[in-house]
mmCIF file of C-alpha atoms in Angstrom:
data_model
loop_
_atom_site.group_PDB
_atom_site.id
_atom_site.type_symbol
_atom_site.label_atom_id
_atom_site.label_comp_id
_atom_site.label_asym_id
_atom_site.label_seq_id
_atom_site.Cartn_x
_atom_site.Cartn_y
_atom_site.Cartn_z
ATOM 1 C CA ALA E 1 100.103 67.828 105.466
ATOM 2 C CA LEU E 2 97.305 69.076 103.221
ATOM 3 C CA GLY E 3 99.703 69.220 100.289
ATOM 4 C CA PHE E 4 100.800 65.622 100.794
ATOM 5 C CA ALA E 5 97.188 64.525 101.286
ATOM 6 C CA ARG E 6 96.165 66.112 98.007
ATOM 7 C CA PHE E 7 99.159 64.639 96.189
ATOM 8 C CA VAL E 8 98.389 61.121 97.430
ATOM 9 C CA SER E 9 94.655 61.388 96.746
ATOM 10 C CA VAL E 10 95.200 62.690 93.210
ATOM 11 C CA LYS E 11 97.655 59.920 92.354
ATOM 12 C CA MET E 12 95.522 57.174 93.918
ATOM 13 C CA THR E 13 92.314 58.219 92.164
ATOM 14 C CA ASN E 14 93.959 59.091 88.827
ATOM 15 C CA TYR E 15 92.233 62.453 89.028
ATOM 16 C CA GLN E 16 92.836 64.667 86.013
ATOM 17 C CA GLU E 17 95.655 67.138 86.534
ATOM 18 C CA HIS E 18 97.761 69.438 84.402
ATOM 19 C CA VAL E 19 101.443 69.288 85.277
ATOM 20 C CA THR E 20 101.931 72.704 83.663
ATOM 21 C CA GLU E 21 99.921 74.245 86.507
ATOM 22 C CA TYR E 22 102.264 73.570 89.439
ATOM 23 C CA GLY E 23 104.314 70.555 88.402
ATOM 24 C CA VAL E 24 104.321 66.804 88.897
ATOM 25 C CA HIS E 25 104.453 66.716 92.700
ATOM 26 C CA TRP E 26 103.712 70.311 93.664
ATOM 27 C CA ASN E 27 100.263 71.744 94.382
ATOM 28 C CA PHE E 28 98.798 74.955 95.718
ATOM 29 C CA PHE E 29 98.817 73.722 99.316
ATOM 30 C CA PHE E 30 102.607 73.493 99.161
ATOM 31 C CA THR E 31 102.641 77.015 97.734
ATOM 32 C CA LEU E 32 100.439 78.320 100.554
ATOM 33 C CA ALA E 33 102.616 76.763 103.237
ATOM 34 C CA THR E 34 105.901 77.897 101.703
ATOM 35 C CA VAL E 35 104.686 81.448 101.093
ATOM 36 C CA ARG E 36 103.464 81.683 104.679
ATOM 37 C CA VAL E 37 106.845 80.571 106.032
ATOM 38 C CA LEU E 38 108.865 82.882 103.778
ATOM 39 C CA ALA E 39 106.607 85.857 104.461
ATOM 40 C CA SER E 40 106.701 85.223 108.215
ATOM 41 C CA VAL E 41 110.497 85.321 108.128
ATOM 42 C CA LEU E 42 110.436 88.623 106.256
ATOM 43 C CA LEU E 43 107.827 90.088 108.606
ATOM 44 C CA THR E 44 110.050 89.175 111.551
ATOM 45 C CA PHE E 45 112.835 91.474 110.390
ATOM 46 C CA LEU E 46 110.967 94.190 108.499
ATOM 47 C CA PRO E 47 108.070 96.460 109.550
ATOM 48 C CA ALA E 48 104.710 95.279 108.268
ATOM 49 C CA ARG E 49 103.692 98.761 107.124
ATOM 50 C CA GLN E 50 106.412 98.757 104.475
ATOM 51 C CA MET E 51 105.721 95.294 103.117
ATOM 52 C CA TRP E 52 104.088 96.629 99.955
ATOM 53 C CA ILE E 53 107.402 98.182 98.928
ATOM 54 C CA LEU E 54 109.226 94.896 99.455
ATOM 55 C CA GLY E 55 106.474 93.068 97.579
ATOM 56 C CA LEU E 56 106.860 95.343 94.564
ATOM 57 C CA VAL E 57 110.644 95.014 94.692
ATOM 58 C CA ILE E 58 110.435 91.218 94.790
ATOM 59 C CA GLY E 59 107.940 91.171 91.921
ATOM 60 C CA MET E 60 109.983 93.510 89.723
ATOM 61 C CA PHE E 61 113.277 91.777 90.509
ATOM 62 C CA TYR E 62 111.732 88.410 89.686
ATOM 63 C CA GLN E 63 110.497 89.819 86.378
ATOM 64 C CA PHE E 64 113.996 91.142 85.682
ATOM 65 C CA ILE E 65 115.409 87.660 86.275
ATOM 66 C CA LEU E 66 112.821 86.198 83.913
ATOM 67 C CA GLU E 67 113.792 88.646 81.180
ATOM 68 C CA ALA E 68 117.563 88.737 81.730
ATOM 69 C CA THR E 69 118.133 84.996 82.009
ATOM 70 C CA GLU E 70 116.829 81.803 80.453
ATOM 71 C CA LEU E 71 114.481 81.212 83.375
ATOM 72 C CA LYS E 72 111.360 82.123 81.395
ATOM 73 C CA VAL E 73 112.276 79.700 78.622
ATOM 74 C CA PHE E 74 113.032 77.026 81.202
ATOM 75 C CA ILE E 75 109.645 77.431 82.909
ATOM 76 C CA MET E 76 107.578 77.653 79.737
ATOM 77 C CA HIS E 77 109.297 75.336 77.277
ATOM 78 C CA ASN E 78 111.478 72.820 79.107
ATOM 79 C CA ASN E 79 109.565 69.530 79.202
ATOM 80 C CA ASP E 80 112.285 67.323 80.681
ATOM 81 C CA ARG E 81 110.386 66.639 83.910
ATOM 82 C CA GLU E 82 112.115 63.350 84.678
ATOM 83 C CA LYS E 83 115.543 64.889 85.212
ATOM 84 C CA ASP E 84 115.140 65.994 88.840
ATOM 85 C CA PHE E 85 112.700 67.494 91.345
ATOM 86 C CA LEU E 86 113.326 71.047 90.133
ATOM 87 C CA HIS E 87 112.550 70.175 86.522
ATOM 88 C CA ALA E 88 109.452 68.238 87.567
ATOM 89 C CA ASN E 89 108.008 71.101 89.626
ATOM 90 C CA LYS E 90 109.501 74.223 88.049
ATOM 91 C CA GLU E 91 106.179 76.102 87.834
ATOM 92 C CA GLY E 92 105.332 75.618 91.489
ATOM 93 C CA ILE E 93 108.825 76.401 92.777
ATOM 94 C CA PHE E 94 109.650 79.511 90.758
ATOM 95 C CA SER E 95 106.150 80.979 91.017
ATOM 96 C CA LEU E 96 106.749 81.300 94.767
ATOM 97 C CA ALA E 97 108.441 84.649 94.140
ATOM 98 C CA GLY E 98 105.286 86.090 92.619
ATOM 99 C CA TYR E 99 103.034 84.694 95.330
ATOM 100 C CA VAL E 100 105.294 86.033 98.086
ATOM 101 C CA ALA E 101 105.075 89.463 96.451
ATOM 102 C CA ILE E 102 101.269 89.218 96.360
ATOM 103 C CA TYR E 103 101.156 88.118 100.004
ATOM 104 C CA LEU E 104 103.346 90.984 101.200
ATOM 105 C CA ILE E 105 101.305 93.558 99.311
ATOM 106 C CA GLY E 106 98.175 91.956 100.750
ATOM 107 C CA VAL E 107 99.535 92.416 104.271
ATOM 108 C CA GLN E 108 99.831 96.144 103.645
ATOM 109 C CA ILE E 109 96.330 96.341 102.175
ATOM 110 C CA GLY E 110 94.922 94.390 105.111
ATOM 111 C CA LEU E 111 96.491 96.754 107.632
ATOM 112 C CA TYR E 112 94.933 99.695 105.825
ATOM 113 C CA VAL E 113 91.474 98.166 105.455
ATOM 114 C CA MET E 114 91.281 96.912 109.048
ATOM 115 C CA GLN E 115 92.028 100.275 110.644
ATOM 116 C CA PRO E 116 89.191 101.335 113.009
ATOM 117 C CA ARG E 117 87.056 104.101 111.531
ATOM 118 C CA SER E 118 84.384 106.146 113.309
ATOM 119 C CA ARG E 119 82.920 108.131 110.409
ATOM 120 C CA VAL E 120 81.121 107.120 107.245
ATOM 121 C CA SER E 121 83.299 109.574 105.337
ATOM 122 C CA GLU E 122 86.381 107.660 106.483
ATOM 123 C CA TRP E 123 84.960 104.397 105.142
ATOM 124 C CA LEU E 124 84.034 106.047 101.856
ATOM 125 C CA THR E 125 87.531 107.509 101.580
ATOM 126 C CA MET E 126 89.017 104.077 102.154
ATOM 127 C CA LEU E 127 86.791 102.526 99.467
ATOM 128 C CA LEU E 128 87.646 105.322 97.049
ATOM 129 C CA ASN E 129 91.358 104.789 97.672
ATOM 130 C CA LEU E 130 90.982 101.069 97.013
ATOM 131 C CA PHE E 131 89.131 101.752 93.780
ATOM 132 C CA LEU E 132 91.662 104.352 92.617
ATOM 133 C CA GLY E 133 94.464 101.970 93.534
ATOM 134 C CA SER E 134 92.906 99.283 91.355
ATOM 135 C CA LEU E 135 92.661 101.720 88.439
ATOM 136 C CA VAL E 136 96.325 102.673 88.805
ATOM 137 C CA LEU E 137 97.377 99.032 88.920
ATOM 138 C CA PHE E 138 95.219 98.157 85.910
ATOM 139 C CA GLY E 139 96.952 100.987 84.062
ATOM 140 C CA CYS E 140 100.364 99.634 85.067
ATOM 141 C CA LEU E 141 99.220 96.176 84.016
ATOM 142 C CA HIS E 142 98.268 97.466 80.570
ATOM 143 C CA ILE E 143 101.704 99.034 80.174
ATOM 144 C CA CYS E 144 103.499 95.890 81.360
ATOM 145 C CA GLN E 145 101.536 93.649 79.026
ATOM 146 C CA ASN E 146 102.382 95.861 76.063
ATOM 147 C CA LEU E 147 106.034 96.473 76.897
ATOM 148 C CA VAL E 148 107.106 93.366 78.828
ATOM 149 C CA GLU E 149 104.913 90.267 78.553
ATOM 150 C CA PRO E 150 101.327 89.112 79.153
ATOM 151 C CA VAL E 151 100.035 87.787 82.450
ATOM 152 C CA SER E 152 101.327 84.298 83.198
ATOM 153 C CA ARG E 153 100.001 82.287 86.109
ATOM 154 C CA ARG E 154 102.512 79.515 85.394
ATOM 155 C CA SER E 155 105.457 81.748 86.208
ATOM 156 C CA ALA E 156 103.523 84.194 88.442
ATOM 157 C CA ASN E 157 105.326 87.053 86.722
ATOM 158 C CA PHE E 158 105.052 90.725 87.642
ATOM 159 C CA PRO E 159 102.023 91.350 85.371
ATOM 160 C CA PHE E 160 100.317 88.481 87.205
ATOM 161 C CA VAL E 161 101.112 90.176 90.523
ATOM 162 C CA LEU E 162 99.675 93.471 89.269
ATOM 163 C CA TRP E 163 96.590 91.757 87.864
ATOM 164 C CA THR E 164 95.910 89.842 91.084
ATOM 165 C CA VAL E 165 96.305 92.860 93.363
ATOM 166 C CA ALA E 166 94.330 95.138 91.023
ATOM 167 C CA GLN E 167 91.417 92.714 90.881
ATOM 168 C CA SER E 168 91.515 92.240 94.640
ATOM 169 C CA LEU E 169 91.371 95.992 95.247
ATOM 170 C CA TYR E 170 88.516 96.358 92.787
ATOM 171 C CA PHE E 171 86.481 93.567 94.369
ATOM 172 C CA LEU E 172 87.205 94.889 97.866
ATOM 173 C CA SER E 173 85.954 98.329 96.888
ATOM 174 C CA CYS E 174 82.786 96.881 95.332
ATOM 175 C CA LEU E 175 82.061 94.613 98.293
ATOM 176 C CA GLY E 176 82.806 97.426 100.706
ATOM 177 C CA LEU E 177 80.388 99.701 98.869
ATOM 178 C CA ALA E 178 77.704 97.013 99.047
ATOM 179 C CA ASP E 179 78.361 96.692 102.773
ATOM 180 C CA MET E 180 78.018 100.453 103.166
ATOM 181 C CA VAL E 181 74.634 100.298 101.443
ATOM 182 C CA LEU E 182 73.539 97.551 103.838
ATOM 183 C CA LEU E 183 74.796 99.531 106.820
ATOM 184 C CA PHE E 184 72.991 102.659 105.621
ATOM 185 C CA SER E 185 69.806 100.641 105.093
ATOM 186 C CA LYS E 186 70.094 99.215 108.598
ATOM 187 C CA ARG E 187 70.548 102.638 110.178
ATOM 188 C CA THR E 188 67.802 104.404 108.251
ATOM 189 C CA SER E 189 65.198 101.638 108.375
ATOM 190 C CA GLY E 190 65.788 100.639 111.976
ATOM 191 C CA CYS E 191 65.795 96.998 110.897
ATOM 192 C CA HIS E 192 68.753 95.592 112.811
ATOM 193 C CA ALA E 193 68.309 92.175 111.206
ATOM 194 C CA ILE E 194 69.984 93.464 108.030
ATOM 195 C CA PRO E 195 73.433 91.824 108.045
ATOM 196 C CA SER E 196 76.538 93.933 107.516
ATOM 197 C CA SER E 197 80.181 93.237 108.265
ATOM 198 C CA LEU E 198 80.896 96.920 108.929
ATOM 199 C CA ASN E 199 80.638 98.603 112.310
ATOM 200 C CA LEU E 200 81.034 102.252 113.193
ATOM 201 C CA TYR E 201 82.878 103.097 116.398
ATOM 202 C CA LYS E 202 83.071 106.195 118.526
ATOM 203 C CA LYS E 203 85.994 106.789 120.820
ATOM 204 C CA GLY E 204 85.115 106.498 124.472
ATOM 205 C CA ALA E 205 81.616 105.158 123.913
ATOM 206 C CA ASP E 206 79.821 102.340 122.217
ATOM 207 C CA SER E 207 77.908 103.847 119.333
ATOM 208 C CA ASP E 208 75.968 100.699 118.582
ATOM 209 C CA GLU E 209 72.394 100.861 119.839
ATOM 210 C CA LEU E 210 72.073 97.110 119.985
ATOM 211 C CA SER E 211 72.745 95.190 123.122
ATOM 212 C CA SER E 212 75.499 92.596 123.046
ATOM 213 C CA LYS E 213 72.883 89.877 122.641
ATOM 214 C CA GLU E 214 71.262 91.625 119.691
ATOM 215 C CA ARG E 215 74.665 92.316 118.167
ATOM 216 C CA GLY E 216 75.545 88.641 118.336
ATOM 217 C CA GLU E 217 72.223 87.711 116.761
ATOM 218 C CA THR E 218 72.849 90.145 113.913
ATOM 219 C CA GLU E 219 76.335 88.764 113.270
ATOM 220 C CA ARG E 220 74.873 85.261 113.082
ATOM 221 C CA LEU E 221 72.880 86.369 110.036
ATOM 222 C CA CYS E 222 75.908 87.719 108.174
ATOM 223 C CA PHE E 223 77.380 85.250 105.697
ATOM 224 C CA ILE E 224 80.762 86.991 105.752
ATOM 225 C CA GLN E 225 80.988 86.110 109.434
ATOM 226 C CA ALA E 226 80.142 82.507 108.555
ATOM 227 C CA VAL E 227 83.000 82.262 106.059
ATOM 228 C CA SER E 228 85.398 84.061 108.406
ATOM 229 C CA ARG E 229 84.704 81.486 111.108
ATOM 230 C CA ASN E 230 85.860 78.559 108.933
ATOM 231 C CA GLN E 231 87.952 80.038 106.132
ATOM 232 C CA LEU E 232 90.250 77.063 105.625
ATOM 233 C CA LEU E 233 87.347 74.626 105.739
ATOM 234 C CA PHE E 234 85.514 76.698 103.125
ATOM 235 C CA PHE E 235 88.567 76.519 100.869
ATOM 236 C CA LEU E 236 88.956 72.765 101.397
ATOM 237 C CA LEU E 237 85.262 72.100 100.846
ATOM 238 C CA ALA E 238 85.362 74.092 97.612
ATOM 239 C CA ASN E 239 88.311 71.982 96.443
ATOM 240 C CA LEU E 240 86.524 68.741 97.294
ATOM 241 C CA MET E 241 83.344 69.894 95.578
ATOM 242 C CA THR E 242 85.363 70.850 92.507
ATOM 243 C CA GLY E 243 86.869 67.375 92.364
ATOM 244 C CA LEU E 244 83.476 65.754 92.886
ATOM 245 C CA THR E 245 81.952 67.886 90.131
ATOM 246 C CA ASN E 246 84.718 67.018 87.675
ATOM 247 C CA SER E 247 84.319 63.334 88.527
ATOM 248 C CA LEU E 248 80.539 63.213 88.111
ATOM 249 C CA VAL E 249 79.992 65.700 85.287
ATOM 250 C CA ASP E 250 81.551 65.813 81.831
ATOM 251 C CA THR E 251 82.344 69.494 82.159
ATOM 252 C CA LEU E 252 83.893 69.829 78.695
ATOM 253 C CA SER E 253 80.697 68.881 76.857
ATOM 254 C CA CYS E 254 78.142 70.665 79.064
ATOM 255 C CA SER E 255 75.900 73.360 77.664
ATOM 256 C CA SER E 256 76.136 76.894 78.991
ATOM 257 C CA SER E 257 72.795 76.740 80.802
ATOM 258 C CA PHE E 258 73.615 73.410 82.454
ATOM 259 C CA SER E 259 77.042 74.719 83.472
ATOM 260 C CA VAL E 260 75.453 77.723 85.166
ATOM 261 C CA CYS E 261 73.074 75.428 87.054
ATOM 262 C CA VAL E 262 75.980 73.256 88.207
ATOM 263 C CA LEU E 263 77.916 76.325 89.359
ATOM 264 C CA LEU E 264 74.926 77.677 91.274
ATOM 265 C CA LEU E 265 74.367 74.327 92.976
ATOM 266 C CA TYR E 266 78.087 74.092 93.731
ATOM 267 C CA MET E 267 78.154 77.504 95.406
ATOM 268 C CA PHE E 268 74.861 76.906 97.207
ATOM 269 C CA ILE E 269 76.148 73.708 98.835
ATOM 270 C CA ASN E 270 79.450 75.320 99.850
ATOM 271 C CA CYS E 271 77.740 78.358 101.330
ATOM 272 C CA LEU E 272 75.004 76.323 103.008
ATOM 273 C CA VAL E 273 77.523 74.152 104.867
ATOM 274 C CA MET E 274 79.417 77.218 106.117
ATOM 275 C CA TYR E 275 76.226 78.973 107.161
ATOM 276 C CA VAL E 276 74.873 75.966 109.068
ATOM 277 C CA LEU E 277 78.179 75.582 110.918
ATOM 278 C CA HIS E 278 78.088 79.287 111.767
ATOM 279 C CA LEU E 279 74.523 79.122 113.069
ATOM 280 C CA CYS E 280 75.516 76.154 115.230
ATOM 281 C CA GLY E 281 78.572 78.012 116.524
ATOM 282 C CA ILE E 282 80.975 75.360 115.201
ATOM 283 C CA THR E 283 84.555 76.322 114.351
ATOM 284 C CA VAL E 284 86.590 73.608 112.637
ATOM 285 C CA LYS E 285 90.369 73.822 112.931
ATOM 286 C CA PHE E 286 93.087 71.478 111.756
ATOM 287 C CA TRP E 287 95.952 72.923 113.804
#
């Protein structure tokens, strides 16, 4: 529904779009929905803890198809978009393979990150593993770009899969380290108002010194909790704000300083809306 809504709104408003991104009719909402369906089917028949292997296999096999056939030339250089639906939306359709691979690898990473941990050393080990994993993937990416082809978001090739996962692991490790610093500051200073998305658990007992009321008050101050409450709405609001910005501002001729100001205002409005909804205890769902 969101994909059709975006398609209709873009066509009705004559909003600027690049058909080389996803195609004439396709958009990222269609990609999200299709990837979710395909991945759910795979997760039904295969264990989730081995999804990263399947993700790598899909990514490498897709890259093999790109190299061994004329598919890469078709995606990149065929401009006959009026022939049929496939020709009109070739980028969006064929890039599904790469996005499915990313999703499956992400499932494995999520299972690892979300494991309950009772020691700080366990959290630090997890963050170190994420960081080392990103370094390994960046190394593989460098090799692939030199021996195979550069990163291509249009085709969502295997280097794109490696680049996306490597960056995600790197950012997760950095954000996790920042959260550890906040958690350490909270514990050492005794200031429970310091927000942190991490919690330490002890088996058989609640290690948190805060009462349930105080815990809830602390979580209300954490912006990560605010985004987690309305993730889809945050994504949709960001899309709407992007469209509004492109409609009101001549982004191509803006100076660097003005562009930074626009970006800061853009992020401030998005984050403010999510935070206010979180403080009010409002969860918006469309399903």
